[in-house]
Amino acid sequence: DAGVIQSPRHEVTEMGQEVTLRCKPISGHNSLFWYRQTMMRGLELLIYFNNNVPIDDSGMPEDRFSAKMPNASFSTLKIQPSEPRDSAVYFCASSQDRGQPQHFGDGTRLSIL
Amino acid sequence: AQSVSQHNHHVILSEAASLELGCNYSYGGTVNLFWYVQYPGQHLQLLLKYFSGDPLVKGIKGFEAEFIKSKFSFNLRKPSVQWSDTAEYFCAVNAGGGSYIPTFGRGTSLIVHP
Protein backbone atom coordinates (compact mmCIF):
# COMPACT_ATOMS: atom_id res chain seq x y z
CA ASP A 1 0.00 0.00 0.00
CA ALA A 2 1.74 3.17 -1.18
CA GLY A 3 2.09 5.91 1.38
CA VAL A 4 2.43 9.61 0.79
CA ILE A 5 4.99 10.16 -1.94
CA GLN A 6 7.10 13.28 -2.05
CA SER A 7 9.63 14.41 -4.61
CA PRO A 8 12.39 15.28 -4.76
CA ARG A 9 13.92 13.80 -1.61
CA HIS A 10 16.73 16.31 -1.66
CA GLU A 11 17.06 19.66 -3.39
CA VAL A 12 20.04 21.94 -3.38
CA THR A 13 19.79 25.19 -5.28
CA GLU A 14 21.02 28.74 -5.27
CA MET A 15 19.08 31.58 -3.78
CA GLY A 16 16.76 33.31 -6.20
CA GLN A 17 15.85 30.10 -8.00
CA GLU A 18 12.34 28.71 -8.13
CA VAL A 19 11.78 25.54 -6.16
CA THR A 20 8.84 23.18 -6.66
CA LEU A 21 8.08 20.41 -4.22
CA ARG A 22 5.61 17.70 -5.14
CA CYS A 23 3.32 15.46 -3.18
CA LYS A 24 1.04 12.55 -4.01
CA PRO A 25 -1.32 11.80 -1.11
CA ILE A 26 -2.66 8.38 -0.25
CA SER A 27 -5.49 7.44 -2.57
CA GLY A 28 -8.87 8.14 -0.99
CA HIS A 29 -7.55 10.71 1.47
CA ASN A 30 -9.29 14.04 1.19
CA SER A 31 -7.12 16.19 3.45
CA LEU A 32 -3.59 17.26 2.59
CA PHE A 33 -1.09 19.22 4.63
CA TRP A 34 2.26 20.88 3.97
CA TYR A 35 4.66 21.34 6.88
CA ARG A 36 8.10 22.85 7.31
CA GLN A 37 10.48 21.49 9.96
CA THR A 38 13.55 23.29 11.26
CA MET A 39 15.59 23.03 14.42
CA MET A 40 14.73 26.58 15.38
CA ARG A 41 10.99 26.59 14.77
CA GLY A 42 10.03 22.92 14.98
CA LEU A 43 7.17 21.62 12.83
CA GLU A 44 5.10 24.39 11.25
CA LEU A 45 1.86 23.88 9.33
CA LEU A 46 2.08 25.87 6.11
CA ILE A 47 -1.20 25.05 4.41
CA TYR A 48 -4.07 22.60 4.72
CA PHE A 49 -6.35 21.44 1.88
CA ASN A 50 -9.63 19.60 2.21
CA ASN A 51 -11.20 18.20 -0.96
CA ASN A 52 -8.59 20.13 -2.97
CA VAL A 53 -9.65 23.46 -1.47
CA PRO A 54 -7.26 25.44 0.76
CA ILE A 55 -8.83 25.61 4.22
CA ASP A 56 -6.07 27.42 6.06
CA ASP A 57 -2.96 29.03 4.60
CA SER A 58 -2.15 31.28 7.53
CA GLY A 59 1.13 29.43 8.01
CA MET A 60 2.48 30.32 4.57
CA PRO A 61 5.42 32.57 5.39
CA GLU A 62 5.03 35.18 2.68
CA ASP A 63 4.07 35.74 -0.91
CA ARG A 64 7.12 33.86 -2.11
CA PHE A 65 5.36 30.65 -1.07
CA SER A 66 2.41 29.23 -2.98
CA ALA A 67 0.64 25.88 -2.95
CA LYS A 68 -1.79 24.25 -5.31
CA MET A 69 -3.84 21.12 -5.37
CA PRO A 70 -5.23 20.78 -8.91
CA ASN A 71 -6.72 17.34 -8.20
CA ALA A 72 -7.12 14.80 -5.43
CA SER A 73 -3.88 13.01 -6.23
CA PHE A 74 -1.36 15.81 -6.56
CA SER A 75 -0.17 18.92 -4.80
CA THR A 76 2.75 21.31 -5.23
CA LEU A 77 4.48 23.76 -2.95
CA LYS A 78 6.42 26.43 -4.77
CA ILE A 79 8.95 28.93 -3.51
CA GLN A 80 9.87 31.78 -5.82
CA PRO A 81 12.35 33.32 -5.33
CA SER A 82 14.03 31.04 -2.81
CA GLU A 83 16.18 32.36 0.04
CA PRO A 84 18.70 30.66 2.35
CA ARG A 85 16.27 30.94 5.30
CA ASP A 86 13.90 28.65 3.41
CA SER A 87 16.30 25.76 4.00
CA ALA A 88 14.38 23.09 5.91
CA VAL A 89 12.73 19.73 5.60
CA TYR A 90 9.31 20.03 4.00
CA PHE A 91 6.78 17.34 4.78
CA CYS A 92 3.54 16.55 3.05
CA ALA A 93 0.90 14.60 4.93
CA SER A 94 -2.57 13.34 4.12
CA SER A 95 -5.47 12.07 6.15
CA GLN A 96 -8.61 10.17 5.29
CA ASP A 97 -10.79 12.99 6.49
CA ARG A 98 -10.66 16.08 8.65
CA GLY A 99 -9.53 15.32 12.18
CA GLN A 100 -8.18 11.87 11.31
CA PRO A 101 -4.57 10.75 11.84
CA GLN A 102 -2.10 12.08 9.33
CA HIS A 103 0.21 9.97 7.20
CA PHE A 104 3.47 11.71 6.44
CA GLY A 105 5.73 11.45 3.43
CA ASP A 106 9.48 11.05 3.74
CA GLY A 107 10.01 14.77 3.27
CA THR A 108 12.08 16.94 0.98
CA ARG A 109 15.33 18.22 2.43
CA LEU A 110 15.78 21.64 0.85
CA SER A 111 19.03 23.57 0.97
CA ILE A 112 19.21 27.07 -0.48
CA LEU A 113 22.78 28.28 -0.93
CA ALA B 1 -6.79 29.58 18.72
CA GLN B 2 -5.69 26.23 20.05
CA SER B 3 -2.16 25.61 21.28
CA VAL B 4 -0.17 22.58 22.43
CA SER B 5 2.54 22.65 25.05
CA GLN B 6 5.10 19.90 25.58
CA HIS B 7 6.92 20.56 28.81
CA ASN B 8 9.97 18.42 28.28
CA HIS B 9 12.15 19.47 25.40
CA HIS B 10 14.89 16.92 26.02
CA VAL B 11 14.72 13.71 28.02
CA ILE B 12 17.61 11.32 28.60
CA LEU B 13 16.95 7.91 30.10
CA SER B 14 18.66 4.59 30.56
CA GLU B 15 17.13 1.44 29.13
CA ALA B 16 14.36 -0.05 31.26
CA ALA B 17 13.53 3.29 32.84
CA SER B 18 9.94 4.47 32.80
CA LEU B 19 8.89 7.32 30.57
CA GLU B 20 6.27 10.02 30.86
CA LEU B 21 6.10 12.92 28.43
CA GLY B 22 3.76 15.78 29.21
CA CYS B 23 1.33 17.37 26.78
CA ASN B 24 -1.19 20.08 27.55
CA TYR B 25 -3.48 21.81 25.11
CA SER B 26 -5.66 24.86 25.21
CA TYR B 27 -9.06 24.45 23.62
CA GLY B 28 -12.36 24.31 25.37
CA GLY B 29 -14.31 22.15 22.98
CA THR B 30 -14.12 18.63 21.61
CA VAL B 31 -10.67 17.56 20.52
CA ASN B 32 -8.97 14.69 18.76
CA LEU B 33 -5.57 13.98 20.31
CA PHE B 34 -2.50 12.29 18.85
CA TRP B 35 1.04 11.33 19.62
CA TYR B 36 3.46 10.94 16.74
CA VAL B 37 7.03 9.65 16.76
CA GLN B 38 9.85 10.68 14.44
CA TYR B 39 12.87 8.38 14.40
CA PRO B 40 16.18 9.95 13.35
CA GLY B 41 16.10 10.88 9.68
CA GLN B 42 12.56 9.62 9.17
CA HIS B 43 9.07 11.02 8.84
CA LEU B 44 6.47 11.28 11.59
CA GLN B 45 4.45 8.16 12.34
CA LEU B 46 1.33 7.79 14.42
CA LEU B 47 1.89 6.25 17.87
CA LEU B 48 -1.65 6.49 19.19
CA LYS B 49 -4.81 8.55 19.05
CA TYR B 50 -7.77 9.51 21.20
CA PHE B 51 -11.15 10.51 19.83
CA SER B 52 -13.60 9.45 22.52
CA GLY B 53 -14.36 6.66 24.98
CA ASP B 54 -11.82 5.12 27.34
CA PRO B 55 -9.40 7.93 28.25
CA LEU B 56 -6.53 5.47 28.53
CA VAL B 57 -5.42 4.57 25.02
CA LYS B 58 -2.82 2.06 23.98
CA GLY B 59 -0.64 2.50 20.95
CA ILE B 60 2.12 0.70 19.18
CA LYS B 61 5.39 -0.45 20.72
CA GLY B 62 4.05 -0.51 24.28
CA PHE B 63 3.16 3.17 24.48
CA GLU B 64 0.01 4.44 26.12
CA ALA B 65 -1.49 7.84 26.85
CA GLU B 66 -4.11 9.12 29.23
CA PHE B 67 -6.56 11.88 28.41
CA ILE B 68 -7.49 13.94 31.45
CA LYS B 69 -10.12 16.39 30.33
CA SER B 70 -10.10 18.46 33.51
CA LYS B 71 -6.39 19.07 33.12
CA PHE B 72 -6.41 19.47 29.33
CA SER B 73 -3.64 16.90 29.27
CA PHE B 74 -2.69 13.89 27.16
CA ASN B 75 0.52 12.52 28.62
CA LEU B 76 2.46 9.73 26.94
CA ARG B 77 3.84 6.84 28.98
CA LYS B 78 5.89 3.72 28.59
CA PRO B 79 6.81 1.52 31.55
CA SER B 80 10.20 0.42 30.23
CA VAL B 81 11.99 2.19 27.40
CA GLN B 82 14.41 0.63 24.95
CA TRP B 83 17.35 2.07 23.06
CA SER B 84 15.22 1.87 19.89
CA ASP B 85 12.77 4.38 21.41
CA THR B 86 15.31 7.13 20.83
CA ALA B 87 13.34 9.61 18.73
CA GLU B 88 11.42 12.89 18.70
CA TYR B 89 7.89 12.72 20.07
CA PHE B 90 5.15 15.12 19.05
CA CYS B 91 1.79 15.72 20.64
CA ALA B 92 -0.93 17.03 18.30
CA VAL B 93 -4.45 18.31 18.66
CA ASN B 94 -7.29 18.68 16.17
CA ALA B 95 -10.09 20.88 17.40
CA GLY B 96 -13.35 19.19 16.59
CA GLY B 97 -16.53 20.81 15.37
CA GLY B 98 -14.76 23.12 13.00
CA SER B 99 -12.10 23.11 10.36
CA TYR B 100 -9.99 20.54 12.24
CA ILE B 101 -6.80 22.48 11.72
CA PRO B 102 -4.06 20.40 13.38
CA THR B 103 -1.71 21.92 15.94
CA PHE B 104 1.54 20.24 16.92
CA GLY B 105 3.66 20.74 20.00
CA ARG B 106 7.34 21.63 19.67
CA GLY B 107 8.33 18.04 20.27
CA THR B 108 10.34 16.19 22.91
CA SER B 109 13.68 14.67 22.06
CA LEU B 110 14.15 11.36 23.84
CA ILE B 111 17.57 9.73 24.08
CA VAL B 112 17.77 6.27 25.59
CA HIS B 113 21.18 5.04 26.63
CA PRO B 114 21.79 1.29 26.32
PDB file of C-alpha atoms in Angstrom:
ATOM      1  CA  ASP A   1       0.000   0.000   0.000  1.00  0.00           C
ATOM      2  CA  ALA A   2       1.736   3.168  -1.181  1.00  0.00           C
ATOM      3  CA  GLY A   3       2.093   5.911   1.383  1.00  0.00           C
ATOM      4  CA  VAL A   4       2.433   9.615   0.787  1.00  0.00           C
ATOM      5  CA  ILE A   5       4.987  10.158  -1.940  1.00  0.00           C
ATOM      6  CA  GLN A   6       7.105  13.283  -2.055  1.00  0.00           C
ATOM      7  CA  SER A   7       9.630  14.412  -4.608  1.00  0.00           C
ATOM      8  CA  PRO A   8      12.389  15.278  -4.764  1.00  0.00           C
ATOM      9  CA  ARG A   9      13.920  13.797  -1.607  1.00  0.00           C
ATOM     10  CA  HIS A  10      16.731  16.308  -1.659  1.00  0.00           C
ATOM     11  CA  GLU A  11      17.059  19.658  -3.394  1.00  0.00           C
ATOM     12  CA  VAL A  12      20.040  21.941  -3.379  1.00  0.00           C
ATOM     13  CA  THR A  13      19.787  25.190  -5.284  1.00  0.00           C
ATOM     14  CA  GLU A  14      21.021  28.736  -5.267  1.00  0.00           C
ATOM     15  CA  MET A  15      19.080  31.584  -3.784  1.00  0.00           C
ATOM     16  CA  GLY A  16      16.764  33.311  -6.203  1.00  0.00           C
ATOM     17  CA  GLN A  17      15.854  30.095  -7.996  1.00  0.00           C
ATOM     18  CA  GLU A  18      12.341  28.715  -8.134  1.00  0.00           C
ATOM     19  CA  VAL A  19      11.781  25.538  -6.156  1.00  0.00           C
ATOM     20  CA  THR A  20       8.840  23.181  -6.664  1.00  0.00           C
ATOM     21  CA  LEU A  21       8.076  20.407  -4.217  1.00  0.00           C
ATOM     22  CA  ARG A  22       5.614  17.700  -5.144  1.00  0.00           C
ATOM     23  CA  CYS A  23       3.317  15.455  -3.184  1.00  0.00           C
ATOM     24  CA  LYS A  24       1.040  12.549  -4.009  1.00  0.00           C
ATOM     25  CA  PRO A  25      -1.321  11.801  -1.115  1.00  0.00           C
ATOM     26  CA  ILE A  26      -2.660   8.379  -0.254  1.00  0.00           C
ATOM     27  CA  SER A  27      -5.495   7.437  -2.573  1.00  0.00           C
ATOM     28  CA  GLY A  28      -8.866   8.137  -0.986  1.00  0.00           C
ATOM     29  CA  HIS A  29      -7.546  10.710   1.471  1.00  0.00           C
ATOM     30  CA  ASN A  30      -9.293  14.043   1.187  1.00  0.00           C
ATOM     31  CA  SER A  31      -7.120  16.189   3.446  1.00  0.00           C
ATOM     32  CA  LEU A  32      -3.592  17.262   2.587  1.00  0.00           C
ATOM     33  CA  PHE A  33      -1.091  19.222   4.634  1.00  0.00           C
ATOM     34  CA  TRP A  34       2.259  20.882   3.965  1.00  0.00           C
ATOM     35  CA  TYR A  35       4.662  21.336   6.880  1.00  0.00           C
ATOM     36  CA  ARG A  36       8.102  22.852   7.311  1.00  0.00           C
ATOM     37  CA  GLN A  37      10.477  21.495   9.958  1.00  0.00           C
ATOM     38  CA  THR A  38      13.550  23.291  11.257  1.00  0.00           C
ATOM     39  CA  MET A  39      15.586  23.030  14.421  1.00  0.00           C
ATOM     40  CA  MET A  40      14.730  26.584  15.383  1.00  0.00           C
ATOM     41  CA  ARG A  41      10.986  26.586  14.767  1.00  0.00           C
ATOM     42  CA  GLY A  42      10.027  22.923  14.978  1.00  0.00           C
ATOM     43  CA  LEU A  43       7.171  21.623  12.827  1.00  0.00           C
ATOM     44  CA  GLU A  44       5.102  24.387  11.247  1.00  0.00           C
ATOM     45  CA  LEU A  45       1.861  23.884   9.333  1.00  0.00           C
ATOM     46  CA  LEU A  46       2.081  25.873   6.111  1.00  0.00           C
ATOM     47  CA  ILE A  47      -1.200  25.054   4.410  1.00  0.00           C
ATOM     48  CA  TYR A  48      -4.075  22.604   4.715  1.00  0.00           C
ATOM     49  CA  PHE A  49      -6.347  21.440   1.877  1.00  0.00           C
ATOM     50  CA  ASN A  50      -9.625  19.603   2.206  1.00  0.00           C
ATOM     51  CA  ASN A  51     -11.200  18.203  -0.959  1.00  0.00           C
ATOM     52  CA  ASN A  52      -8.593  20.131  -2.969  1.00  0.00           C
ATOM     53  CA  VAL A  53      -9.648  23.462  -1.471  1.00  0.00           C
ATOM     54  CA  PRO A  54      -7.262  25.437   0.760  1.00  0.00           C
ATOM     55  CA  ILE A  55      -8.826  25.615   4.222  1.00  0.00           C
ATOM     56  CA  ASP A  56      -6.067  27.421   6.057  1.00  0.00           C
ATOM     57  CA  ASP A  57      -2.956  29.034   4.602  1.00  0.00           C
ATOM     58  CA  SER A  58      -2.147  31.283   7.529  1.00  0.00           C
ATOM     59  CA  GLY A  59       1.131  29.434   8.006  1.00  0.00           C
ATOM     60  CA  MET A  60       2.479  30.317   4.569  1.00  0.00           C
ATOM     61  CA  PRO A  61       5.421  32.575   5.394  1.00  0.00           C
ATOM     62  CA  GLU A  62       5.032  35.176   2.683  1.00  0.00           C
ATOM     63  CA  ASP A  63       4.069  35.740  -0.910  1.00  0.00           C
ATOM     64  CA  ARG A  64       7.123  33.858  -2.113  1.00  0.00           C
ATOM     65  CA  PHE A  65       5.355  30.650  -1.074  1.00  0.00           C
ATOM     66  CA  SER A  66       2.409  29.232  -2.979  1.00  0.00           C
ATOM     67  CA  ALA A  67       0.644  25.877  -2.949  1.00  0.00           C
ATOM     68  CA  LYS A  68      -1.794  24.250  -5.310  1.00  0.00           C
ATOM     69  CA  MET A  69      -3.839  21.119  -5.372  1.00  0.00           C
ATOM     70  CA  PRO A  70      -5.228  20.777  -8.908  1.00  0.00           C
ATOM     71  CA  ASN A  71      -6.716  17.336  -8.197  1.00  0.00           C
ATOM     72  CA  ALA A  72      -7.122  14.802  -5.431  1.00  0.00           C
ATOM     73  CA  SER A  73      -3.880  13.007  -6.227  1.00  0.00           C
ATOM     74  CA  PHE A  74      -1.365  15.806  -6.562  1.00  0.00           C
ATOM     75  CA  SER A  75      -0.167  18.922  -4.801  1.00  0.00           C
ATOM     76  CA  THR A  76       2.747  21.305  -5.226  1.00  0.00           C
ATOM     77  CA  LEU A  77       4.479  23.761  -2.950  1.00  0.00           C
ATOM     78  CA  LYS A  78       6.416  26.434  -4.775  1.00  0.00           C
ATOM     79  CA  ILE A  79       8.952  28.930  -3.507  1.00  0.00           C
ATOM     80  CA  GLN A  80       9.869  31.785  -5.817  1.00  0.00           C
ATOM     81  CA  PRO A  81      12.347  33.323  -5.325  1.00  0.00           C
ATOM     82  CA  SER A  82      14.030  31.045  -2.814  1.00  0.00           C
ATOM     83  CA  GLU A  83      16.179  32.364   0.044  1.00  0.00           C
ATOM     84  CA  PRO A  84      18.701  30.656   2.353  1.00  0.00           C
ATOM     85  CA  ARG A  85      16.267  30.942   5.303  1.00  0.00           C
ATOM     86  CA  ASP A  86      13.897  28.651   3.412  1.00  0.00           C
ATOM     87  CA  SER A  87      16.297  25.755   4.004  1.00  0.00           C
ATOM     88  CA  ALA A  88      14.380  23.087   5.914  1.00  0.00           C
ATOM     89  CA  VAL A  89      12.729  19.725   5.604  1.00  0.00           C
ATOM     90  CA  TYR A  90       9.311  20.032   3.997  1.00  0.00           C
ATOM     91  CA  PHE A  91       6.784  17.337   4.784  1.00  0.00           C
ATOM     92  CA  CYS A  92       3.545  16.553   3.049  1.00  0.00           C
ATOM     93  CA  ALA A  93       0.899  14.603   4.925  1.00  0.00           C
ATOM     94  CA  SER A  94      -2.568  13.338   4.117  1.00  0.00           C
ATOM     95  CA  SER A  95      -5.469  12.065   6.154  1.00  0.00           C
ATOM     96  CA  GLN A  96      -8.608  10.172   5.289  1.00  0.00           C
ATOM     97  CA  ASP A  97     -10.785  12.994   6.485  1.00  0.00           C
ATOM     98  CA  ARG A  98     -10.661  16.075   8.646  1.00  0.00           C
ATOM     99  CA  GLY A  99      -9.532  15.318  12.176  1.00  0.00           C
ATOM    100  CA  GLN A 100      -8.184  11.872  11.311  1.00  0.00           C
ATOM    101  CA  PRO A 101      -4.566  10.751  11.841  1.00  0.00           C
ATOM    102  CA  GLN A 102      -2.101  12.077   9.328  1.00  0.00           C
ATOM    103  CA  HIS A 103       0.210   9.968   7.201  1.00  0.00           C
ATOM    104  CA  PHE A 104       3.470  11.707   6.436  1.00  0.00           C
ATOM    105  CA  GLY A 105       5.729  11.446   3.431  1.00  0.00           C
ATOM    106  CA  ASP A 106       9.481  11.050   3.737  1.00  0.00           C
ATOM    107  CA  GLY A 107      10.006  14.766   3.269  1.00  0.00           C
ATOM    108  CA  THR A 108      12.079  16.941   0.975  1.00  0.00           C
ATOM    109  CA  ARG A 109      15.331  18.225   2.432  1.00  0.00           C
ATOM    110  CA  LEU A 110      15.777  21.644   0.854  1.00  0.00           C
ATOM    111  CA  SER A 111      19.030  23.569   0.968  1.00  0.00           C
ATOM    112  CA  ILE A 112      19.214  27.065  -0.478  1.00  0.00           C
ATOM    113  CA  LEU A 113      22.775  28.283  -0.932  1.00  0.00           C
TER     114      LEU A 113
ATOM    115  CA  ALA B   1      -6.789  29.577  18.723  1.00  0.00           C
ATOM    116  CA  GLN B   2      -5.685  26.233  20.046  1.00  0.00           C
ATOM    117  CA  SER B   3      -2.158  25.607  21.279  1.00  0.00           C
ATOM    118  CA  VAL B   4      -0.174  22.585  22.433  1.00  0.00           C
ATOM    119  CA  SER B   5       2.544  22.645  25.055  1.00  0.00           C
ATOM    120  CA  GLN B   6       5.095  19.901  25.579  1.00  0.00           C
ATOM    121  CA  HIS B   7       6.921  20.561  28.814  1.00  0.00           C
ATOM    122  CA  ASN B   8       9.971  18.416  28.284  1.00  0.00           C
ATOM    123  CA  HIS B   9      12.150  19.467  25.400  1.00  0.00           C
ATOM    124  CA  HIS B  10      14.894  16.924  26.016  1.00  0.00           C
ATOM    125  CA  VAL B  11      14.725  13.710  28.020  1.00  0.00           C
ATOM    126  CA  ILE B  12      17.606  11.323  28.600  1.00  0.00           C
ATOM    127  CA  LEU B  13      16.947   7.909  30.099  1.00  0.00           C
ATOM    128  CA  SER B  14      18.656   4.593  30.561  1.00  0.00           C
ATOM    129  CA  GLU B  15      17.133   1.442  29.125  1.00  0.00           C
ATOM    130  CA  ALA B  16      14.365  -0.050  31.260  1.00  0.00           C
ATOM    131  CA  ALA B  17      13.534   3.292  32.840  1.00  0.00           C
ATOM    132  CA  SER B  18       9.936   4.466  32.799  1.00  0.00           C
ATOM    133  CA  LEU B  19       8.886   7.316  30.566  1.00  0.00           C
ATOM    134  CA  GLU B  20       6.272  10.019  30.863  1.00  0.00           C
ATOM    135  CA  LEU B  21       6.097  12.923  28.433  1.00  0.00           C
ATOM    136  CA  GLY B  22       3.763  15.775  29.210  1.00  0.00           C
ATOM    137  CA  CYS B  23       1.331  17.374  26.780  1.00  0.00           C
ATOM    138  CA  ASN B  24      -1.189  20.083  27.548  1.00  0.00           C
ATOM    139  CA  TYR B  25      -3.482  21.809  25.106  1.00  0.00           C
ATOM    140  CA  SER B  26      -5.657  24.858  25.209  1.00  0.00           C
ATOM    141  CA  TYR B  27      -9.058  24.445  23.617  1.00  0.00           C
ATOM    142  CA  GLY B  28     -12.362  24.310  25.372  1.00  0.00           C
ATOM    143  CA  GLY B  29     -14.308  22.152  22.981  1.00  0.00           C
ATOM    144  CA  THR B  30     -14.119  18.633  21.609  1.00  0.00           C
ATOM    145  CA  VAL B  31     -10.667  17.556  20.522  1.00  0.00           C
ATOM    146  CA  ASN B  32      -8.967  14.685  18.764  1.00  0.00           C
ATOM    147  CA  LEU B  33      -5.565  13.978  20.309  1.00  0.00           C
ATOM    148  CA  PHE B  34      -2.504  12.286  18.851  1.00  0.00           C
ATOM    149  CA  TRP B  35       1.045  11.329  19.617  1.00  0.00           C
ATOM    150  CA  TYR B  36       3.463  10.940  16.739  1.00  0.00           C
ATOM    151  CA  VAL B  37       7.029   9.648  16.757  1.00  0.00           C
ATOM    152  CA  GLN B  38       9.846  10.679  14.441  1.00  0.00           C
ATOM    153  CA  TYR B  39      12.868   8.377  14.399  1.00  0.00           C
ATOM    154  CA  PRO B  40      16.175   9.951  13.350  1.00  0.00           C
ATOM    155  CA  GLY B  41      16.100  10.878   9.681  1.00  0.00           C
ATOM    156  CA  GLN B  42      12.565   9.617   9.167  1.00  0.00           C
ATOM    157  CA  HIS B  43       9.069  11.024   8.845  1.00  0.00           C
ATOM    158  CA  LEU B  44       6.473  11.277  11.593  1.00  0.00           C
ATOM    159  CA  GLN B  45       4.445   8.157  12.344  1.00  0.00           C
ATOM    160  CA  LEU B  46       1.327   7.789  14.424  1.00  0.00           C
ATOM    161  CA  LEU B  47       1.886   6.250  17.867  1.00  0.00           C
ATOM    162  CA  LEU B  48      -1.647   6.495  19.192  1.00  0.00           C
ATOM    163  CA  LYS B  49      -4.809   8.555  19.053  1.00  0.00           C
ATOM    164  CA  TYR B  50      -7.767   9.509  21.201  1.00  0.00           C
ATOM    165  CA  PHE B  51     -11.145  10.507  19.835  1.00  0.00           C
ATOM    166  CA  SER B  52     -13.604   9.447  22.521  1.00  0.00           C
ATOM    167  CA  GLY B  53     -14.358   6.657  24.976  1.00  0.00           C
ATOM    168  CA  ASP B  54     -11.816   5.123  27.342  1.00  0.00           C
ATOM    169  CA  PRO B  55      -9.399   7.930  28.250  1.00  0.00           C
ATOM    170  CA  LEU B  56      -6.526   5.465  28.534  1.00  0.00           C
ATOM    171  CA  VAL B  57      -5.418   4.574  25.024  1.00  0.00           C
ATOM    172  CA  LYS B  58      -2.824   2.061  23.984  1.00  0.00           C
ATOM    173  CA  GLY B  59      -0.641   2.504  20.953  1.00  0.00           C
ATOM    174  CA  ILE B  60       2.121   0.700  19.175  1.00  0.00           C
ATOM    175  CA  LYS B  61       5.390  -0.449  20.724  1.00  0.00           C
ATOM    176  CA  GLY B  62       4.052  -0.507  24.277  1.00  0.00           C
ATOM    177  CA  PHE B  63       3.163   3.165  24.482  1.00  0.00           C
ATOM    178  CA  GLU B  64       0.012   4.442  26.123  1.00  0.00           C
ATOM    179  CA  ALA B  65      -1.490   7.836  26.850  1.00  0.00           C
ATOM    180  CA  GLU B  66      -4.107   9.116  29.235  1.00  0.00           C
ATOM    181  CA  PHE B  67      -6.557  11.878  28.413  1.00  0.00           C
ATOM    182  CA  ILE B  68      -7.488  13.938  31.453  1.00  0.00           C
ATOM    183  CA  LYS B  69     -10.120  16.386  30.329  1.00  0.00           C
ATOM    184  CA  SER B  70     -10.099  18.461  33.506  1.00  0.00           C
ATOM    185  CA  LYS B  71      -6.386  19.065  33.120  1.00  0.00           C
ATOM    186  CA  PHE B  72      -6.411  19.471  29.332  1.00  0.00           C
ATOM    187  CA  SER B  73      -3.640  16.901  29.270  1.00  0.00           C
ATOM    188  CA  PHE B  74      -2.687  13.894  27.161  1.00  0.00           C
ATOM    189  CA  ASN B  75       0.522  12.515  28.623  1.00  0.00           C
ATOM    190  CA  LEU B  76       2.455   9.732  26.942  1.00  0.00           C
ATOM    191  CA  ARG B  77       3.837   6.843  28.977  1.00  0.00           C
ATOM    192  CA  LYS B  78       5.890   3.717  28.592  1.00  0.00           C
ATOM    193  CA  PRO B  79       6.814   1.522  31.552  1.00  0.00           C
ATOM    194  CA  SER B  80      10.195   0.417  30.234  1.00  0.00           C
ATOM    195  CA  VAL B  81      11.986   2.189  27.397  1.00  0.00           C
ATOM    196  CA  GLN B  82      14.405   0.629  24.948  1.00  0.00           C
ATOM    197  CA  TRP B  83      17.354   2.065  23.062  1.00  0.00           C
ATOM    198  CA  SER B  84      15.222   1.867  19.893  1.00  0.00           C
ATOM    199  CA  ASP B  85      12.767   4.375  21.406  1.00  0.00           C
ATOM    200  CA  THR B  86      15.306   7.134  20.831  1.00  0.00           C
ATOM    201  CA  ALA B  87      13.337   9.613  18.734  1.00  0.00           C
ATOM    202  CA  GLU B  88      11.424  12.887  18.696  1.00  0.00           C
ATOM    203  CA  TYR B  89       7.890  12.717  20.072  1.00  0.00           C
ATOM    204  CA  PHE B  90       5.146  15.125  19.045  1.00  0.00           C
ATOM    205  CA  CYS B  91       1.788  15.724  20.641  1.00  0.00           C
ATOM    206  CA  ALA B  92      -0.926  17.028  18.299  1.00  0.00           C
ATOM    207  CA  VAL B  93      -4.452  18.314  18.662  1.00  0.00           C
ATOM    208  CA  ASN B  94      -7.295  18.681  16.170  1.00  0.00           C
ATOM    209  CA  ALA B  95     -10.092  20.881  17.405  1.00  0.00           C
ATOM    210  CA  GLY B  96     -13.355  19.188  16.585  1.00  0.00           C
ATOM    211  CA  GLY B  97     -16.526  20.806  15.368  1.00  0.00           C
ATOM    212  CA  GLY B  98     -14.764  23.116  12.995  1.00  0.00           C
ATOM    213  CA  SER B  99     -12.101  23.113  10.365  1.00  0.00           C
ATOM    214  CA  TYR B 100      -9.992  20.535  12.239  1.00  0.00           C
ATOM    215  CA  ILE B 101      -6.796  22.480  11.724  1.00  0.00           C
ATOM    216  CA  PRO B 102      -4.063  20.401  13.380  1.00  0.00           C
ATOM    217  CA  THR B 103      -1.713  21.922  15.943  1.00  0.00           C
ATOM    218  CA  PHE B 104       1.538  20.238  16.917  1.00  0.00           C
ATOM    219  CA  GLY B 105       3.657  20.740  20.005  1.00  0.00           C
ATOM    220  CA  ARG B 106       7.335  21.631  19.672  1.00  0.00           C
ATOM    221  CA  GLY B 107       8.331  18.037  20.270  1.00  0.00           C
ATOM    222  CA  THR B 108      10.338  16.191  22.914  1.00  0.00           C
ATOM    223  CA  SER B 109      13.676  14.671  22.056  1.00  0.00           C
ATOM    224  CA  LEU B 110      14.154  11.358  23.841  1.00  0.00           C
ATOM    225  CA  ILE B 111      17.573   9.725  24.079  1.00  0.00           C
ATOM    226  CA  VAL B 112      17.772   6.271  25.591  1.00  0.00           C
ATOM    227  CA  HIS B 113      21.184   5.037  26.628  1.00  0.00           C
ATOM    228  CA  PRO B 114      21.786   1.287  26.316  1.00  0.00           C
TER     229      PRO B 114
END
